[in-house]
Amino acid sequence: MADTRQPDHRGADLWEEHAALYVRTLGAACAGTVVPLLDAAQVGPGTRVLDIGTGPGTVAAVAADRGAAVTAADPSPAMLRLAREAAPRARTVTAALPRLPFPDASFDAAVGNFVLGHAGPPQAVVAELCRVVRSGGRVGLTCWTDAPAAGQTLLGRALHAAGAPRVPPDRLRPPRSGHPGDPEGMTRLLGSAGLRRAGCRVVSWDHRVGAAAWTEGIVRLLATGLLTAGQPDPVTVDRIVRHAAALSTPYLSPDGDLRLPHVALLAHGWR
Ligand SMILES: C[S@@+](CC[C@H](N)C(=O)[O-])C[C@H]1O[C@@H](n2cnc3c(N)ncnc32)[C@H](O)[C@@H]1O
């Protein structure tokens, strides 16, 4: 009989298994918030910044380029390997929210780009980030919103049109990992953890990607079986790809790249 007392590590294993694919697909789209996130957390030369859930190190690399002293942390060793390549000057640490292996007040700023939602109860996550920043330090978090832009819903619409509706990404989320999907809710979340001047705004950007690379990413994402109920057969994959191509036409620029509109929430506050 299965031992149901074992912790559920499926989410963590999935990040580990699909790290390289993440960089080329969703990770590239997630890069759009890096600069506003680091600006909101006032990361500059000498800032001791924690990038939690660093993934492939996208935030860590830009923070290091700004001259910050970067600690890049993630539970996935495969992600940390990518982060070391992207941000060789950063210190990399294996760590998982909501309990981090850092003393109180060890950082001037802590940021997490699209980590909330994958890392356990949001109150516990924010409280832990508060704990590790010093008094006067900053916490900055991005997350997806309840009101996505057209470029973000494109793949879901293609799946629906092809008769293979998207399943919620629950396998990438441990239990109780939801978060508010609107600015007011995120502001309340950060404020209730004791952050001062908590606020949240919508950030928008175009995710720019070559049309062929985008299609290839879709095919590879479909092959993981994470998007749909089971792995779609080749005929269904072909149908999804054709719907995705048709739906993406309005976002094709003259140079052949897609510019897919995205929005996210950027929440921040002071310790
Ligand atoms: C959506 S990705 C975001 C990665 C990166 N911040 C970026 O901007 O692309 C989520 C990341 O959170 C990491 N993660 C999963 N569970 C976590 C946890 N409990 N604590 C911290 N990070 C976690 C995953 O390994 C993955 O790298």
PDB file of C-alpha atoms in Angstrom, residues 117-232:
ATOM      1  CA  GLY A 117       1.956  30.266  -6.373  1.00  0.00           C
ATOM      2  CA  HIS A 118       4.550  27.497  -6.428  1.00  0.00           C
ATOM      3  CA  ALA A 119       5.935  27.744  -2.927  1.00  0.00           C
ATOM      4  CA  GLY A 120       3.282  26.936  -0.328  1.00  0.00           C
ATOM      5  CA  PRO A 121       0.858  29.183   1.587  1.00  0.00           C
ATOM      6  CA  PRO A 122       1.335  32.797   0.424  1.00  0.00           C
ATOM      7  CA  GLN A 123       1.129  34.271   3.950  1.00  0.00           C
ATOM      8  CA  ALA A 124       3.958  31.987   5.061  1.00  0.00           C
ATOM      9  CA  VAL A 125       5.996  32.830   1.955  1.00  0.00           C
ATOM     10  CA  VAL A 126       5.719  36.595   2.475  1.00  0.00           C
ATOM     11  CA  ALA A 127       6.379  36.295   6.220  1.00  0.00           C
ATOM     12  CA  GLU A 128       9.573  34.337   5.519  1.00  0.00           C
ATOM     13  CA  LEU A 129      10.799  36.925   3.008  1.00  0.00           C
ATOM     14  CA  CYS A 130      10.087  39.641   5.601  1.00  0.00           C
ATOM     15  CA  ARG A 131      12.153  37.725   8.130  1.00  0.00           C
ATOM     16  CA  VAL A 132      15.252  37.539   5.945  1.00  0.00           C
ATOM     17  CA  VAL A 133      15.342  41.240   4.996  1.00  0.00           C
ATOM     18  CA  ARG A 134      16.675  43.877   7.366  1.00  0.00           C
ATOM     19  CA  SER A 135      14.617  46.685   8.812  1.00  0.00           C
ATOM     20  CA  GLY A 136      14.278  49.205   5.978  1.00  0.00           C
ATOM     21  CA  GLY A 137      14.782  46.440   3.400  1.00  0.00           C
ATOM     22  CA  ARG A 138      12.449  45.694   0.519  1.00  0.00           C
ATOM     23  CA  VAL A 139      10.400  42.697  -0.617  1.00  0.00           C
ATOM     24  CA  GLY A 140       9.246  42.450  -4.228  1.00  0.00           C
ATOM     25  CA  LEU A 141       7.111  39.722  -5.794  1.00  0.00           C
ATOM     26  CA  THR A 142       5.574  39.219  -9.208  1.00  0.00           C
ATOM     27  CA  CYS A 143       2.726  36.859  -9.978  1.00  0.00           C
ATOM     28  CA  TRP A 144       0.136  36.267 -12.656  1.00  0.00           C
ATOM     29  CA  THR A 145      -3.149  38.135 -12.559  1.00  0.00           C
ATOM     30  CA  ASP A 146      -6.770  37.036 -12.785  1.00  0.00           C
ATOM     31  CA  ALA A 147      -7.055  39.283 -15.856  1.00  0.00           C
ATOM     32  CA  PRO A 148      -4.406  38.029 -18.313  1.00  0.00           C
ATOM     33  CA  ALA A 149      -3.589  39.756 -21.608  1.00  0.00           C
ATOM     34  CA  ALA A 150      -4.357  38.223 -24.992  1.00  0.00           C
ATOM     35  CA  GLY A 151      -0.845  36.858 -25.519  1.00  0.00           C
ATOM     36  CA  GLN A 152      -1.073  34.828 -22.322  1.00  0.00           C
ATOM     37  CA  THR A 153      -4.400  33.224 -23.160  1.00  0.00           C
ATOM     38  CA  LEU A 154      -3.426  32.321 -26.704  1.00  0.00           C
ATOM     39  CA  LEU A 155      -2.220  28.797 -26.014  1.00  0.00           C
ATOM     40  CA  GLY A 156      -5.231  28.067 -23.785  1.00  0.00           C
ATOM     41  CA  ARG A 157      -7.537  29.291 -26.555  1.00  0.00           C
ATOM     42  CA  ALA A 158      -5.734  27.117 -29.106  1.00  0.00           C
ATOM     43  CA  LEU A 159      -6.097  24.075 -26.847  1.00  0.00           C
ATOM     44  CA  HIS A 160      -9.781  24.795 -26.394  1.00  0.00           C
ATOM     45  CA  ALA A 161     -10.346  25.283 -30.116  1.00  0.00           C
ATOM     46  CA  ALA A 162      -8.558  21.983 -30.822  1.00  0.00           C
ATOM     47  CA  GLY A 163     -10.806  20.142 -28.373  1.00  0.00           C
ATOM     48  CA  ALA A 164      -8.034  19.475 -25.842  1.00  0.00           C
ATOM     49  CA  PRO A 165      -8.781  21.989 -23.058  1.00  0.00           C
ATOM     50  CA  ARG A 166      -5.984  23.075 -20.794  1.00  0.00           C
ATOM     51  CA  VAL A 167      -5.897  21.549 -17.337  1.00  0.00           C
ATOM     52  CA  PRO A 168      -4.998  23.784 -14.351  1.00  0.00           C
ATOM     53  CA  PRO A 169      -1.235  23.649 -13.623  1.00  0.00           C
ATOM     54  CA  ASP A 170      -1.888  22.004 -10.242  1.00  0.00           C
ATOM     55  CA  ARG A 171       0.972  19.560 -10.652  1.00  0.00           C
ATOM     56  CA  LEU A 172       3.405  22.490 -10.433  1.00  0.00           C
ATOM     57  CA  ARG A 173       1.859  23.742  -7.193  1.00  0.00           C
ATOM     58  CA  PRO A 174       2.067  22.297  -3.731  1.00  0.00           C
ATOM     59  CA  PRO A 175      -1.169  22.419  -1.704  1.00  0.00           C
ATOM     60  CA  ARG A 176      -2.432  25.814  -0.450  1.00  0.00           C
ATOM     61  CA  SER A 177      -0.220  27.744  -2.890  1.00  0.00           C
ATOM     62  CA  GLY A 178      -2.829  30.086  -4.360  1.00  0.00           C
ATOM     63  CA  HIS A 179      -2.423  33.850  -4.186  1.00  0.00           C
ATOM     64  CA  PRO A 180      -4.639  36.871  -4.854  1.00  0.00           C
ATOM     65  CA  GLY A 181      -4.885  37.687  -8.539  1.00  0.00           C
ATOM     66  CA  ASP A 182      -5.652  41.403  -8.223  1.00  0.00           C
ATOM     67  CA  PRO A 183      -3.635  44.415  -6.988  1.00  0.00           C
ATOM     68  CA  GLU A 184      -5.837  45.032  -3.936  1.00  0.00           C
ATOM     69  CA  GLY A 185      -5.530  41.433  -2.746  1.00  0.00           C
ATOM     70  CA  MET A 186      -1.762  41.394  -3.228  1.00  0.00           C
ATOM     71  CA  THR A 187      -1.408  44.708  -1.381  1.00  0.00           C
ATOM     72  CA  ARG A 188      -3.397  43.251   1.526  1.00  0.00           C
ATOM     73  CA  LEU A 189      -1.252  40.100   1.499  1.00  0.00           C
ATOM     74  CA  LEU A 190       1.994  42.046   1.818  1.00  0.00           C
ATOM     75  CA  GLY A 191       0.535  44.509   4.321  1.00  0.00           C
ATOM     76  CA  SER A 192      -0.790  41.733   6.540  1.00  0.00           C
ATOM     77  CA  ALA A 193       2.726  40.270   6.743  1.00  0.00           C
ATOM     78  CA  GLY A 194       3.850  43.549   8.306  1.00  0.00           C
ATOM     79  CA  LEU A 195       5.395  45.229   5.273  1.00  0.00           C
ATOM     80  CA  ARG A 196       5.102  49.019   5.258  1.00  0.00           C
ATOM     81  CA  ARG A 197       3.941  51.066   2.250  1.00  0.00           C
ATOM     82  CA  ALA A 198       2.796  47.849   0.594  1.00  0.00           C
ATOM     83  CA  GLY A 199       1.553  48.324  -2.931  1.00  0.00           C
ATOM     84  CA  CYS A 200       0.892  46.440  -6.127  1.00  0.00           C
ATOM     85  CA  ARG A 201       0.552  47.446  -9.748  1.00  0.00           C
ATOM     86  CA  VAL A 202      -0.008  45.856 -13.103  1.00  0.00           C
ATOM     87  CA  VAL A 203       3.073  45.557 -15.320  1.00  0.00           C
ATOM     88  CA  SER A 204       2.637  44.988 -19.046  1.00  0.00           C
ATOM     89  CA  TRP A 205       5.091  43.949 -21.729  1.00  0.00           C
ATOM     90  CA  ASP A 206       5.264  42.196 -25.077  1.00  0.00           C
ATOM     91  CA  HIS A 207       6.925  38.802 -24.985  1.00  0.00           C
ATOM     92  CA  ARG A 208       8.931  38.752 -28.189  1.00  0.00           C
ATOM     93  CA  VAL A 209       9.638  35.344 -29.687  1.00  0.00           C
ATOM     94  CA  GLY A 210      10.326  33.934 -33.147  1.00  0.00           C
ATOM     95  CA  ALA A 211       7.204  32.294 -34.592  1.00  0.00           C
ATOM     96  CA  ALA A 212       9.042  29.020 -35.296  1.00  0.00           C
ATOM     97  CA  ALA A 213      10.562  28.922 -31.810  1.00  0.00           C
ATOM     98  CA  TRP A 214       7.156  29.567 -30.286  1.00  0.00           C
ATOM     99  CA  THR A 215       5.604  26.674 -32.203  1.00  0.00           C
ATOM    100  CA  GLU A 216       8.489  24.392 -31.265  1.00  0.00           C
ATOM    101  CA  GLY A 217       8.020  25.360 -27.612  1.00  0.00           C
ATOM    102  CA  ILE A 218       4.325  24.494 -27.793  1.00  0.00           C
ATOM    103  CA  VAL A 219       5.066  21.078 -29.261  1.00  0.00           C
ATOM    104  CA  ARG A 220       7.624  20.368 -26.562  1.00  0.00           C
ATOM    105  CA  LEU A 221       5.336  21.620 -23.790  1.00  0.00           C
ATOM    106  CA  LEU A 222       2.544  19.396 -25.108  1.00  0.00           C
ATOM    107  CA  ALA A 223       4.912  16.421 -25.037  1.00  0.00           C
ATOM    108  CA  THR A 224       5.324  16.875 -21.265  1.00  0.00           C
ATOM    109  CA  GLY A 225       1.624  16.093 -20.784  1.00  0.00           C
ATOM    110  CA  LEU A 226       1.477  18.992 -18.295  1.00  0.00           C
ATOM    111  CA  LEU A 227      -0.907  21.163 -20.309  1.00  0.00           C
ATOM    112  CA  THR A 228      -3.675  18.713 -21.120  1.00  0.00           C
ATOM    113  CA  ALA A 229      -5.338  15.691 -19.568  1.00  0.00           C
ATOM    114  CA  GLY A 230      -2.789  13.152 -20.774  1.00  0.00           C
ATOM    115  CA  GLN A 231      -0.337  13.485 -23.619  1.00  0.00           C
ATOM    116  CA  PRO A 232      -2.113  14.507 -26.847  1.00  0.00           C
TER     117      PRO A 232
END
